[in-house]
Short mmCIF file of C-alpha atoms in Angstrom, two decimals:
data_model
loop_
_atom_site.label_atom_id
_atom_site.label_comp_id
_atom_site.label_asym_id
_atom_site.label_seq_id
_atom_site.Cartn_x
_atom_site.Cartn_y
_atom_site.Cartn_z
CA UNK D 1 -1.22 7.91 16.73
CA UNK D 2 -2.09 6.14 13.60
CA UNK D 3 0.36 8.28 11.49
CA UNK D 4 3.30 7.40 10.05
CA UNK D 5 5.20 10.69 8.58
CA UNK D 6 7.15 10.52 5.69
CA UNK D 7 9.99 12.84 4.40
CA UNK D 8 11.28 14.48 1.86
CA UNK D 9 8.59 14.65 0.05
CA UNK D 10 10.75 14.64 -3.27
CA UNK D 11 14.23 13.79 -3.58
CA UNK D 12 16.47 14.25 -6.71
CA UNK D 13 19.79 12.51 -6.49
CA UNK D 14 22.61 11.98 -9.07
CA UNK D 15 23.56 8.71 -10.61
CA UNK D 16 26.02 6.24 -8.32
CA UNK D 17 24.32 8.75 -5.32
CA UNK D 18 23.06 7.72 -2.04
CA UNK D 19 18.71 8.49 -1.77
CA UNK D 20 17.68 8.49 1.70
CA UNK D 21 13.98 8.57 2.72
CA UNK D 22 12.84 8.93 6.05
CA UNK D 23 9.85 7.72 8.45
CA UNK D 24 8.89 8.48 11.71
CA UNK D 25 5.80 6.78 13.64
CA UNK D 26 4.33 7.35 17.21
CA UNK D 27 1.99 3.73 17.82
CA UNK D 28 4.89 1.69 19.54
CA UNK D 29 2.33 -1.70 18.44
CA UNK D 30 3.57 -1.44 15.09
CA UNK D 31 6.15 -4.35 14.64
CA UNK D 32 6.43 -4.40 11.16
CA UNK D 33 7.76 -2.11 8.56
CA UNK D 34 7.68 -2.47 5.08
CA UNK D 35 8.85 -0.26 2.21
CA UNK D 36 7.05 -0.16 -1.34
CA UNK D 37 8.08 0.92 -4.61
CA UNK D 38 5.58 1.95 -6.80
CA UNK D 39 6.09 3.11 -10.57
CA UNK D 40 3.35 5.11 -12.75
CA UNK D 41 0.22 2.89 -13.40
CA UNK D 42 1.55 0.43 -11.04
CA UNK D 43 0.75 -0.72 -7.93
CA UNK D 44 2.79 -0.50 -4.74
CA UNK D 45 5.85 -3.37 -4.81
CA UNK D 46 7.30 -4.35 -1.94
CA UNK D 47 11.41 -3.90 -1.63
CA UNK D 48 12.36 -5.03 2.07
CA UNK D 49 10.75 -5.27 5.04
CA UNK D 50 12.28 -5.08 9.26
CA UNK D 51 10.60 -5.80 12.00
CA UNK D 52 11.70 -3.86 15.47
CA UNK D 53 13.96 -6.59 16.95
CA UNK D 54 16.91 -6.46 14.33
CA UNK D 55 18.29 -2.51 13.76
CA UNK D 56 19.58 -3.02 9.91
CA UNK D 57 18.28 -4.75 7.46
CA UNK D 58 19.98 -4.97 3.78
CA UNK D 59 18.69 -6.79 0.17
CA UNK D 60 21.00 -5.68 -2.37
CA UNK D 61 21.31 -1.97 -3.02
CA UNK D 62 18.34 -1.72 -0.63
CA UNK D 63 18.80 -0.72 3.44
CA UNK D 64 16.59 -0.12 6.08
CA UNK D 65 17.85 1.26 9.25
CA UNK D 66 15.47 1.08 12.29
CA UNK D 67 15.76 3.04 15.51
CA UNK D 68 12.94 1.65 17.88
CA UNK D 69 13.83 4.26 20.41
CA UNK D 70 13.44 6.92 18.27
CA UNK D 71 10.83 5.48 16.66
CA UNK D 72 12.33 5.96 12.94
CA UNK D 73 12.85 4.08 10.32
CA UNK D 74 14.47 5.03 7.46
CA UNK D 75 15.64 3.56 3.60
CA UNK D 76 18.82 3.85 1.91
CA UNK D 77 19.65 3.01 -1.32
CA UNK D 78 22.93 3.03 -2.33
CA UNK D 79 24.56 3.47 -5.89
CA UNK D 80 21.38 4.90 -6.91
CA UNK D 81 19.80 4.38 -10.72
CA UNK D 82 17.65 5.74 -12.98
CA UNK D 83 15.72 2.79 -13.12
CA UNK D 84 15.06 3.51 -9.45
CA UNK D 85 13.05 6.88 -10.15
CA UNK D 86 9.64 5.67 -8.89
CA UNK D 87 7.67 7.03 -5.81
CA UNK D 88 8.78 5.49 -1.90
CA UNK D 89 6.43 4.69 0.40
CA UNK D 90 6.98 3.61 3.97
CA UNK D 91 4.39 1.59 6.35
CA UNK D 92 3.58 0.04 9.60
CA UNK D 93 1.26 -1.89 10.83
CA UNK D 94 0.50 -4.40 14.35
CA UNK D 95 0.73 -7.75 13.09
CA UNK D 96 -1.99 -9.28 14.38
CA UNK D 97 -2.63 -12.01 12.35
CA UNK D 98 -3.09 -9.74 9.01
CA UNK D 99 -1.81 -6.51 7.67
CA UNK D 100 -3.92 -3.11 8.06
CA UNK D 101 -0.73 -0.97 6.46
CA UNK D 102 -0.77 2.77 7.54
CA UNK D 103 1.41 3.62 4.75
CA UNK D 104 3.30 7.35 5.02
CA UNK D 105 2.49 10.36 2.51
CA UNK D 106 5.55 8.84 -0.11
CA UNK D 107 8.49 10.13 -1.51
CA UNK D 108 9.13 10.83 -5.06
CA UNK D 109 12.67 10.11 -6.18
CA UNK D 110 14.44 11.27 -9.10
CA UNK D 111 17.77 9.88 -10.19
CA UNK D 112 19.33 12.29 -12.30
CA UNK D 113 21.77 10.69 -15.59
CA UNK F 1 2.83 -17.50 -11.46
CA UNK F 2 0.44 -14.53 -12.58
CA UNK F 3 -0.24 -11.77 -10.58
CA UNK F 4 -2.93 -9.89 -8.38
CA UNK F 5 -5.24 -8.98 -11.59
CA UNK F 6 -8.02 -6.00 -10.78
CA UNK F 7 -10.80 -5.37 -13.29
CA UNK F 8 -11.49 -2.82 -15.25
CA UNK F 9 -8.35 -1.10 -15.32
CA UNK F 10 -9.98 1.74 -15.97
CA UNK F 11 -13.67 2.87 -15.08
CA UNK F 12 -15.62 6.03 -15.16
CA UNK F 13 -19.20 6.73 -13.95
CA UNK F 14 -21.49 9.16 -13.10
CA UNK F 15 -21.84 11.04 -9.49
CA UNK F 16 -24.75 8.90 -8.06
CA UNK F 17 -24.11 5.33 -9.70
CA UNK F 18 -22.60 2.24 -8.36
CA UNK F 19 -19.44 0.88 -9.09
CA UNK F 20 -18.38 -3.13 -8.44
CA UNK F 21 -14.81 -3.78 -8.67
CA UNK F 22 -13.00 -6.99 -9.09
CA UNK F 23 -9.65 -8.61 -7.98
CA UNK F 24 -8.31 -12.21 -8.24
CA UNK F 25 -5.80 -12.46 -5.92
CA UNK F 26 -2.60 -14.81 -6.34
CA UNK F 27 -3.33 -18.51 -6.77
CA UNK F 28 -3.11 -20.22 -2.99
CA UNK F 29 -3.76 -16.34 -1.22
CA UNK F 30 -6.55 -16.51 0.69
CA UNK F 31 -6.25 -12.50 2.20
CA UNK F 32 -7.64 -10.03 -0.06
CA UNK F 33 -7.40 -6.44 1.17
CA UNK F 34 -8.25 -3.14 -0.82
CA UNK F 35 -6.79 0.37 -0.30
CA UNK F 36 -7.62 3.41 -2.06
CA UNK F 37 -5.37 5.99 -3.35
CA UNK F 38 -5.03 9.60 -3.74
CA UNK F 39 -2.81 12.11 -3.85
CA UNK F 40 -4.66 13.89 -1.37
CA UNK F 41 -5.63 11.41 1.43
CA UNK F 42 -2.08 8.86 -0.34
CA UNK F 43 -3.16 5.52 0.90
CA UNK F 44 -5.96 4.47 2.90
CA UNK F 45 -6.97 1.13 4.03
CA UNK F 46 -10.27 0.07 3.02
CA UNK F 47 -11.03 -3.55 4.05
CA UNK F 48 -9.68 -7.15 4.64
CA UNK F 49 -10.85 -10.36 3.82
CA UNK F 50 -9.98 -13.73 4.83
CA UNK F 51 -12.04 -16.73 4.02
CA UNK F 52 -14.59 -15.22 2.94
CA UNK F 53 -14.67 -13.29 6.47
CA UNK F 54 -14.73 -9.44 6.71
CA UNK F 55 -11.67 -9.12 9.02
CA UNK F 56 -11.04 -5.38 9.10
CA UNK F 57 -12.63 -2.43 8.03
CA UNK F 58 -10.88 1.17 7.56
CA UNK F 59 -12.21 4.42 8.69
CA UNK F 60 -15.05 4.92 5.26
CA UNK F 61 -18.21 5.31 4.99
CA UNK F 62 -21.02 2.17 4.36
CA UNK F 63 -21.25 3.28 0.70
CA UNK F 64 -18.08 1.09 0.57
CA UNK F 65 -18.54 -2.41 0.95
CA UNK F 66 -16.93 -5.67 -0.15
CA UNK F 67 -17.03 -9.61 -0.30
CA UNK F 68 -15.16 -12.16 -0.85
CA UNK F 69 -16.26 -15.57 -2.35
CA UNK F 70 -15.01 -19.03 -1.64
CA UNK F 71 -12.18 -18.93 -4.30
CA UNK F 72 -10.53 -15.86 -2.88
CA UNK F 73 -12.07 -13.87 -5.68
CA UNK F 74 -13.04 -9.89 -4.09
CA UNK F 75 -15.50 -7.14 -5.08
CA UNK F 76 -15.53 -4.14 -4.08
CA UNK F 77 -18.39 -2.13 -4.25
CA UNK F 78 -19.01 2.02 -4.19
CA UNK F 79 -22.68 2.92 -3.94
CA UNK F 80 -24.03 6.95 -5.00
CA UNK F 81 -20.84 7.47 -6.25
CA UNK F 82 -19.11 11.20 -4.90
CA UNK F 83 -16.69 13.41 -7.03
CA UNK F 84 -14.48 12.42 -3.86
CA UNK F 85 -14.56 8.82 -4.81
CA UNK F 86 -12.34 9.80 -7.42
CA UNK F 87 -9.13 7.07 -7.31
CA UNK F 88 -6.69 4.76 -7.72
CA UNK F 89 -8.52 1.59 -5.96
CA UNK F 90 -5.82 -1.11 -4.88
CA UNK F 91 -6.34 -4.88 -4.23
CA UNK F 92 -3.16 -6.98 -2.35
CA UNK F 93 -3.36 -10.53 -1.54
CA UNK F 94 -1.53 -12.63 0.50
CA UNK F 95 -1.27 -16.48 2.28
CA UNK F 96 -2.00 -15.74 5.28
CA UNK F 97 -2.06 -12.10 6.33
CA UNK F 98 0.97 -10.93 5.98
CA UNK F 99 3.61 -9.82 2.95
CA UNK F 100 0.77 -8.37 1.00
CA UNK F 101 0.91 -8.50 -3.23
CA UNK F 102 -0.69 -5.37 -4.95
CA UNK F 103 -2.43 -5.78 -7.97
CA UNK F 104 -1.98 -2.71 -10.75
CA UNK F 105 -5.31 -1.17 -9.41
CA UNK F 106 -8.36 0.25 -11.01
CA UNK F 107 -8.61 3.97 -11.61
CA UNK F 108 -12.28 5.22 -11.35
CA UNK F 109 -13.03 8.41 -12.56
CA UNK F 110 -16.58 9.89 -11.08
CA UNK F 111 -17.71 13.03 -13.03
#
């Protein structure tokens, strides 16, 4: 109940494309849902953030749409770049005063020239 | 303002040895957590402090611990070091809990 699944698992998508990346999670305490970006010998950064009360959520080239009844979440990022080839992970977590992040498996994206 | 910065960047050690890991979180954060990553298990939560208070502990075994001292500062600590123990180790900070800052991570090698 603890999971939060993560898909594709890889994702290669032309310049000026649309990436979308995926997350489903079954605890219905989680109430808040960050994404992280995370480049080679990097840590995890975090993009944007929802929390289950609004359904869309957009920073710049960056969207999260959230589906509380389906219990999916789900990241969008439009006119895709090559500068935004870098592994995608999702998380949850109950916010109960601090942050224990059950992050999904992550999604590697390639933006192809 | 500088960063979550995790030392050594890089570590390797013998099965059987102890390891002690640092992080200094952001200036004013007083939430240190630490996750560990591989691309087996991805990313696992490891522990939270806050005030020098163990908050939170993730599903590991007690050769993991940690501390936190009164200026935020963390250690992490690996005891009879497994092959397993092999990873990307991750510190975050934050004010108050929430919005979490990774650091760059140190990656421990056990052979």
């Amino acid at each position: 109940q603890q999971q939060v699944k993560q898909s594709p698992q890889s994702l290669i998508v032309q310049k000026g494309g649309i990436s979308i990346i995926n997350c489903a999670y079954e605890n219905t305490a989680f109430d808040y849902f960050p994404w992280y970006q995370q480049f080679p010998g990097k840590g995890p950064a975090l993009l944007i953030a929802i929390r289950p009360d609004v359904s869309e959520k957009k920073e710049g080239r960056f969207t999260i749409s959230f589906n509380k009844s389906a219990k999916q979440f789900s990241l969008h990022i439009m006119d895709s770049q090559p500068g935004d080839s870098a592994t995608y992970f999702c998380a949850a977590s109950v916010n109960t005063g601090f942050q224990k992040l059950v992050f999904g498996t992550g999604t590697r994206l390639l933006v192809s020239p | 303002k500088a960063g979550v910065t995790q030392t050594p960047r890089y570590l390797i050690k013998t099965r059987g040895q102890q390891v002690t890991l640092s992080c200094s979180p952001i200036s004013g954060h007083r939430s240190v957590s630490w996750y560990q990553q591989t691309p087996g298990q991805g990313l696992q939560f490891l522990f939270e402090y806050f005030s020098e208070t163990q908050r939170n502990k993730g599903n590991f075994p007690g050769r993991f611990s940690g501390r936190q001292f009164s200026n935020s500062r963390s250690e992490m600590n690996v005891s009879t070091l497994e092959l397993g123990d092999s990873a990307l180790y991750l510190c975050a900070s934050s004010l108050g809990g929430s919005g979490y800052t990774f650091g760059s991570g140190t990656r421990l090698t056990v052979v």
